[in-house]
Coordinates of C-alpha atoms in Angstrom, one line a residue:
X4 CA 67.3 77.3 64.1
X5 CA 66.5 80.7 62.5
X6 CA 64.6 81.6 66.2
X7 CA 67.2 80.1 68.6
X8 CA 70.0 82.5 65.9
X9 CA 67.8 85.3 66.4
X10 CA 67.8 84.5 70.7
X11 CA 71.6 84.5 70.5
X12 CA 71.6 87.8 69.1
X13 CA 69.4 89.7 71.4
X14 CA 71.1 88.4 74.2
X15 CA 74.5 89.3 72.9
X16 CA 73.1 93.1 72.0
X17 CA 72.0 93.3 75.6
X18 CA 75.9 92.3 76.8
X19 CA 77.2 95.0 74.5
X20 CA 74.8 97.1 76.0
X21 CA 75.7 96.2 79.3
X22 CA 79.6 96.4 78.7
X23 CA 78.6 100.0 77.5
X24 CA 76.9 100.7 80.8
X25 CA 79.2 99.0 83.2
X26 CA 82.0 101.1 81.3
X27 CA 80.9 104.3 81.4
X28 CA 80.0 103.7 85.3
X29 CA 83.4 102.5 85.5
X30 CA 85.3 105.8 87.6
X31 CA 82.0 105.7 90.0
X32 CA 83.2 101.8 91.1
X33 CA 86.1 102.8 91.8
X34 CA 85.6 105.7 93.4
X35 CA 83.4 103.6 95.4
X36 CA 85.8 101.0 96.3
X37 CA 88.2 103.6 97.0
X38 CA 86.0 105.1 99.4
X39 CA 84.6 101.7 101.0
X40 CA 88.6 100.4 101.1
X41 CA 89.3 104.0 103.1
X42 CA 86.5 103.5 105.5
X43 CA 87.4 100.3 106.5
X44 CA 91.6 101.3 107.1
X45 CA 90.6 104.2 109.4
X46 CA 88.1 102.1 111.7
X47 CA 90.6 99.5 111.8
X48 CA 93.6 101.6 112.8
X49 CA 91.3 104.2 114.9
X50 CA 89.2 101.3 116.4
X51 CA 90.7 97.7 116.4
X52 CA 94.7 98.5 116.0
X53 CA 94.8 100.1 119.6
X54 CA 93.0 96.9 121.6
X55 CA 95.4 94.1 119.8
X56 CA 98.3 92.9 121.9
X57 CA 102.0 93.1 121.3
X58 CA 101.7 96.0 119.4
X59 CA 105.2 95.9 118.0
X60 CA 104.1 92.8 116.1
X61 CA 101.0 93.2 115.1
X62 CA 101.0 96.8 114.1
X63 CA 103.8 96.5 111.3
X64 CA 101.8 93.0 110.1
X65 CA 98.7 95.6 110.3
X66 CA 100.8 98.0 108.1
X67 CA 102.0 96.0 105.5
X68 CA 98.4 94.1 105.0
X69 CA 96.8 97.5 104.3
X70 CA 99.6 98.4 102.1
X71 CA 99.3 95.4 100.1
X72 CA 96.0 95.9 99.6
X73 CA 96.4 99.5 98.6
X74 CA 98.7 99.0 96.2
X75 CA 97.3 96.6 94.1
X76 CA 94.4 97.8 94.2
X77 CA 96.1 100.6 92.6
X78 CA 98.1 98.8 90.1
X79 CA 95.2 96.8 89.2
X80 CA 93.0 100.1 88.1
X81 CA 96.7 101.9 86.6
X82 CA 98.3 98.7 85.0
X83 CA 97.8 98.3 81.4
X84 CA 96.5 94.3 80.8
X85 CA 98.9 94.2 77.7
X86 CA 97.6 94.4 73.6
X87 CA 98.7 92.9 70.5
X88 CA 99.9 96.1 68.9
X89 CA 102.1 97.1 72.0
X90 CA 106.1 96.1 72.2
X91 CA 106.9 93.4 75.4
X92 CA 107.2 95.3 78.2
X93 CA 110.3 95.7 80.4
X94 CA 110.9 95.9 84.5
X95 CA 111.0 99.5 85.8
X96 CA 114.0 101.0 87.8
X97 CA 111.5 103.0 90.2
X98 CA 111.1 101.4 93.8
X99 CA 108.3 99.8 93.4
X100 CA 109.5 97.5 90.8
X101 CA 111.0 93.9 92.5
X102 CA 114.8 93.1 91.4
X103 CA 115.4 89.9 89.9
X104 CA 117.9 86.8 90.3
X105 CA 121.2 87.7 87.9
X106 CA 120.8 84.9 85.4
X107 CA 117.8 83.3 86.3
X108 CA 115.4 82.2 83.4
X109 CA 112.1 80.2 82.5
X110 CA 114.5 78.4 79.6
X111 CA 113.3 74.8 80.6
X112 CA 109.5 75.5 80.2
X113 CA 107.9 74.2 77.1
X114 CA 106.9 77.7 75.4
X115 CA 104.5 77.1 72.2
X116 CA 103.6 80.8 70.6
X117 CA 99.9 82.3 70.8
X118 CA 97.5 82.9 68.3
X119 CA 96.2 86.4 68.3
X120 CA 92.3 86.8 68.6
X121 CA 90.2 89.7 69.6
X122 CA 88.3 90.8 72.9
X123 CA 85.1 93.1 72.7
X124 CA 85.8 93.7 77.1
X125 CA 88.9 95.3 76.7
X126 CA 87.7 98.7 76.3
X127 CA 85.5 98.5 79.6
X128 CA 87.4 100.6 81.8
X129 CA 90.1 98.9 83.1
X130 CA 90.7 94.8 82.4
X131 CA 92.5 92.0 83.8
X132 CA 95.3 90.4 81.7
X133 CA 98.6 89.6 81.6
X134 CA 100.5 92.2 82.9
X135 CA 98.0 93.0 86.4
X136 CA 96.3 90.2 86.7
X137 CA 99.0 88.7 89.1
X138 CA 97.8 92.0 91.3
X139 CA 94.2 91.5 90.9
X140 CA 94.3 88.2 93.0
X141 CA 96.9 89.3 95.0
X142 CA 94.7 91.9 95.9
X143 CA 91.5 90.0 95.9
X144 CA 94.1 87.8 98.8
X145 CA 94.8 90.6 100.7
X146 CA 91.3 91.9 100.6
X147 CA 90.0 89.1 102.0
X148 CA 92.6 88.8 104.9
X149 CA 92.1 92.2 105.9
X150 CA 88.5 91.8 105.9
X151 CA 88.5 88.4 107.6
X152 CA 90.8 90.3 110.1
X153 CA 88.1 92.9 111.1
X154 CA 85.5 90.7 111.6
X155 CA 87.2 88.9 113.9
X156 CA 89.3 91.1 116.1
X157 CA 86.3 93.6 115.8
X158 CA 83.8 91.4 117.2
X159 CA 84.5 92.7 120.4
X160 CA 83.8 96.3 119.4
X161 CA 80.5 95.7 117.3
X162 CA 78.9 95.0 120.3
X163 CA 79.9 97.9 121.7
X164 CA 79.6 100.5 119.8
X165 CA 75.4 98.2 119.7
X166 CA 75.4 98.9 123.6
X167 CA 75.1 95.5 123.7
X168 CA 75.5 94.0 127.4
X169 CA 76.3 95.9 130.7
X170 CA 80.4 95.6 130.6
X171 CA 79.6 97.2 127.3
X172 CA 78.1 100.7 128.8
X173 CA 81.3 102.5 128.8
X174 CA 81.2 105.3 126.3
X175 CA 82.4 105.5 123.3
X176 CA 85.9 106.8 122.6
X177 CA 86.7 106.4 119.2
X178 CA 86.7 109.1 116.4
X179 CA 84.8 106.8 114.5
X180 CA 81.1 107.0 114.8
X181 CA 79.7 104.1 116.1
X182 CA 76.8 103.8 113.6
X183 CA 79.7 104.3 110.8
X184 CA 81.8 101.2 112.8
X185 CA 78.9 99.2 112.3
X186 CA 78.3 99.5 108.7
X187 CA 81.8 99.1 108.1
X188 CA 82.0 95.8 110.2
X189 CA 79.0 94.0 108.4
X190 CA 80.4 95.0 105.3
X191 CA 83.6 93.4 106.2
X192 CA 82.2 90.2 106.9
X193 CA 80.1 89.6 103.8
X194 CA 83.4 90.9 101.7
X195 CA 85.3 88.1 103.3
X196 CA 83.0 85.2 102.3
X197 CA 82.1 86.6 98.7
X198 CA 85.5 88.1 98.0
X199 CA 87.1 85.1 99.5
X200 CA 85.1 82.4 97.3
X201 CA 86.3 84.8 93.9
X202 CA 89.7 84.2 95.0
X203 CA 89.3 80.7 95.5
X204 CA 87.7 80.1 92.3
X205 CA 91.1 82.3 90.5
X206 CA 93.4 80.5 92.6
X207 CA 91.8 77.1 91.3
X208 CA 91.9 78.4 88.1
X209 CA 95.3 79.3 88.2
X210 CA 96.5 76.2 90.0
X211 CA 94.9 73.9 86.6
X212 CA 96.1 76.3 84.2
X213 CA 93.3 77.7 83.2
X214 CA 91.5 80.9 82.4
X215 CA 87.9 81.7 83.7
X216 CA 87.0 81.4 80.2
X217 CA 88.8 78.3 79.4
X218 CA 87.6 76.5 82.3
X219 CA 84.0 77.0 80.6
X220 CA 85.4 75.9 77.5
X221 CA 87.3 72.9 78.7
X222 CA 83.8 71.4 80.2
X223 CA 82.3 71.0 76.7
X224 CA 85.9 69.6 75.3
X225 CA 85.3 67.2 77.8
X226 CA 82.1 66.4 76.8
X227 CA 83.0 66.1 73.5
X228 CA 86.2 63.8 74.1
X229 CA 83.9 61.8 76.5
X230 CA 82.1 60.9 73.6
X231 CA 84.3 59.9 71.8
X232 CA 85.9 57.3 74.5
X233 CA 88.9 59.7 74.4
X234 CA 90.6 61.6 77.4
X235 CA 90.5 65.5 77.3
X236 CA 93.8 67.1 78.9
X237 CA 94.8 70.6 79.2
X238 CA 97.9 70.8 77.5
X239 CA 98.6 74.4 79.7
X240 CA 98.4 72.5 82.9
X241 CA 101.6 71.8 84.0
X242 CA 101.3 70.4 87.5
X243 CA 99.8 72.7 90.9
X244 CA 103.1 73.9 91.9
X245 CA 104.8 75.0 89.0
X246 CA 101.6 76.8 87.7
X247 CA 101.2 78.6 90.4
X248 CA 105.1 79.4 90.1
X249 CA 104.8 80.6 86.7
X250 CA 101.3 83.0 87.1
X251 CA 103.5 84.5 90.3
X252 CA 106.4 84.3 88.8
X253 CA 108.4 83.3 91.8
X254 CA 110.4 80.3 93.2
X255 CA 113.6 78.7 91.8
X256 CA 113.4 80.3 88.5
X257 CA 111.3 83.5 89.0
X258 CA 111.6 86.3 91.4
X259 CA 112.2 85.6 95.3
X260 CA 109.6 84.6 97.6
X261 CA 109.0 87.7 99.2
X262 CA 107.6 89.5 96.4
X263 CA 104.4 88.0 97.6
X264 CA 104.5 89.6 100.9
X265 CA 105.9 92.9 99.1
X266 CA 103.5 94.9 97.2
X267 CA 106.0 95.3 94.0
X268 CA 105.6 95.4 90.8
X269 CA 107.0 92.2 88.3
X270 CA 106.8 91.3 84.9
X271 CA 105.0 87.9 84.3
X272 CA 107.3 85.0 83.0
X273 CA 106.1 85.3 79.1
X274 CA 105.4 88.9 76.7
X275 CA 101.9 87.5 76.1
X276 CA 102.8 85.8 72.8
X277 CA 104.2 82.4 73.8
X278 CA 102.9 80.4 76.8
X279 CA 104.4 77.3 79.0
X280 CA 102.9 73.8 77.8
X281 CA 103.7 70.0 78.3
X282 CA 106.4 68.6 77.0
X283 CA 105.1 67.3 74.1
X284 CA 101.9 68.7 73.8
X285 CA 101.3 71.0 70.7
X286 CA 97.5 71.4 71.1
X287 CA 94.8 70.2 73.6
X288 CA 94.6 66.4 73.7
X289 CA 90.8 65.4 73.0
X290 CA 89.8 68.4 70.6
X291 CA 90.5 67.9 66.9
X292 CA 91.4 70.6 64.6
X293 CA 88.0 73.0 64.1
X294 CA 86.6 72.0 67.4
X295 CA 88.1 75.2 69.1
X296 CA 85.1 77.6 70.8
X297 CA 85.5 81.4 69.1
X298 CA 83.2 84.2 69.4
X299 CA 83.4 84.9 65.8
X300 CA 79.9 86.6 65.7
X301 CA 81.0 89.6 67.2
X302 CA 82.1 92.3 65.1
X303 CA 84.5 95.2 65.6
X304 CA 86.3 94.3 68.2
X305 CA 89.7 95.3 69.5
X306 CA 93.1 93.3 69.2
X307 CA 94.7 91.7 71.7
X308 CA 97.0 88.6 72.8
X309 CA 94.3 87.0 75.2
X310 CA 95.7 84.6 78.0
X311 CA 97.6 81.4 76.3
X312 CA 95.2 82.3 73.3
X313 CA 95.8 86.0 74.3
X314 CA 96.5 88.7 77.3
X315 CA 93.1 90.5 78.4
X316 CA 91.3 88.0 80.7
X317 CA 88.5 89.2 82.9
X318 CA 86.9 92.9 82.8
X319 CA 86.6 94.8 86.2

């Protein structure tokens, strides 16, 4: 017991040593992704963009994909995830912000208020919570369209700018270097497959109600239900369609549609202190009282609402 205790503590110095690391690295990542993200906009638009037919479609589609990723990217980085200590935010006036339905409200959803607990990844850069997490898969969406879009419609072109066949011998008259092109293209292909099964895995997550976090607690409640010869159910889940309605805040009783197309800026449905459940659910059927997963060996760590037990979700 005393040995397996003193395992769990190593392992948990060598996170906060990690967080520590990964945080202080944290403007180099982006700087990174802001770089990678700009190479891959200019060969598409200097390279691909020209070759595509009916240009008068397919360039503003072009357009708005790139904006949409741009922009929340850049909310993603510049958007607070929300903390305890700070007043419920309220919708901008500026441009970017999305205009809402006169008189439409979430007033038929179930809300039961949250507990507040503490998150040690909060002050790693720049997290995911309540208030840009909606832009971090979003983006994570957009990402891998745009990506999935380059490989294919640059297939042509990687072959060649690799001299590849004899109808492929004409020079090349890009801007972009062809080695550049390359590099860009085979980067673009492996984004779309990993990127694209991360935003899977979210948009299952989010479709069952369920935070990354939760979805590793909820396999032990399970268990522990299981055992019991009862049934666990996640009183959050409140069907496919209307969680999905709620994280995006859109459909009847959210913002319109088109906010999803739109890169614009919304507040989510709740202030981070009470979250949707079943009607009749005040708690997690299957896990007794004292049966709840904490992290209550950590010391020192920072307030905050985390998501339906608080805001701050998932560190980037």
């Amino acid at each position: 017991m005393i040995c397996s205790r003193l395992v769990f503590k190593c392992f948990k110095s060598l996170e906060r040593a990690a967080d520590r690391i990964t945080g202080a690295a944290g403007p180099f990542f982006v700087t990174f992704a802001v770089v990678l993200i700009g190479m891959g906009t200019v060969c598409f638009f200097d390279v691909i963009m020209p070759s595509l037919s009916l240009p008068l479609l397919t360039f503003p589609v072009c357009v708005l994909i790139a904006l949409n990723l741009w922009m929340h990217y850049f909310y993603v980085i510049t958007v607070s995830p929300g903390f305890a200590d700070e007043p419920p935010t309220t919708a901008g006036r500026s441009m970017f912000w999305a205009r809402r339905r006169k008189g439409v409200t979430w007033e038929e959803v179930t809300m039961t208020r949250a507990a507040v607990t503490k998150c040690r990844k909060c002050g790693i850069n720049q997290c995911v919570g309540l208030h840009n997490e909606r832009h971090f898969v979003l983006f994570m969406a957009y990402l891998v369209l745009a990506c999935l879009s380059f490989s294919v419609a640059g297939f042509p072109h990687v072959w060649r700018a690799l001299g590849a066949g004899a109808m492929y011998d004409a020079p090349w008259p890009y801007h972009t270097p062809q080695i550049a092109f390359i590099m860009t293209y085979i980067l673009a292909a492996v984004m779309a497959l990993a990127v694209g099964i991360m935003c899977a895995f979210h948009l299952w997550g989010v479709a069952h109600g369920e935070t990354t976090v939760e979805g590793q607690d909820f396999e032990v409640y399970r268990r522990m239900a299981k055992s019991r010869g009862e049934t666990f159910v996640n009183s959050y889940d409140l069907g496919k369609r209307r969680n999905l309605e709620l994280f995006f805040n859109v459909g009847e009783n959210g913002y319109p549609l088109y906010t999803l197309l739109l890169p614009l800026r919304i507040n989510p449905y709740t202030d981070g202190r009470s979250w949707a459940r079943r009607d009749g659910y005040e708690r997690h059927r299957g896990v007794r009282v004292g049966e709840e997963l904490t992290d209550d060996d950590d010391d020192g760590f920072d307030e905050n609402v985390l998501p339906h037990d608080g805001v701050v979700q998932d560190g980037v």
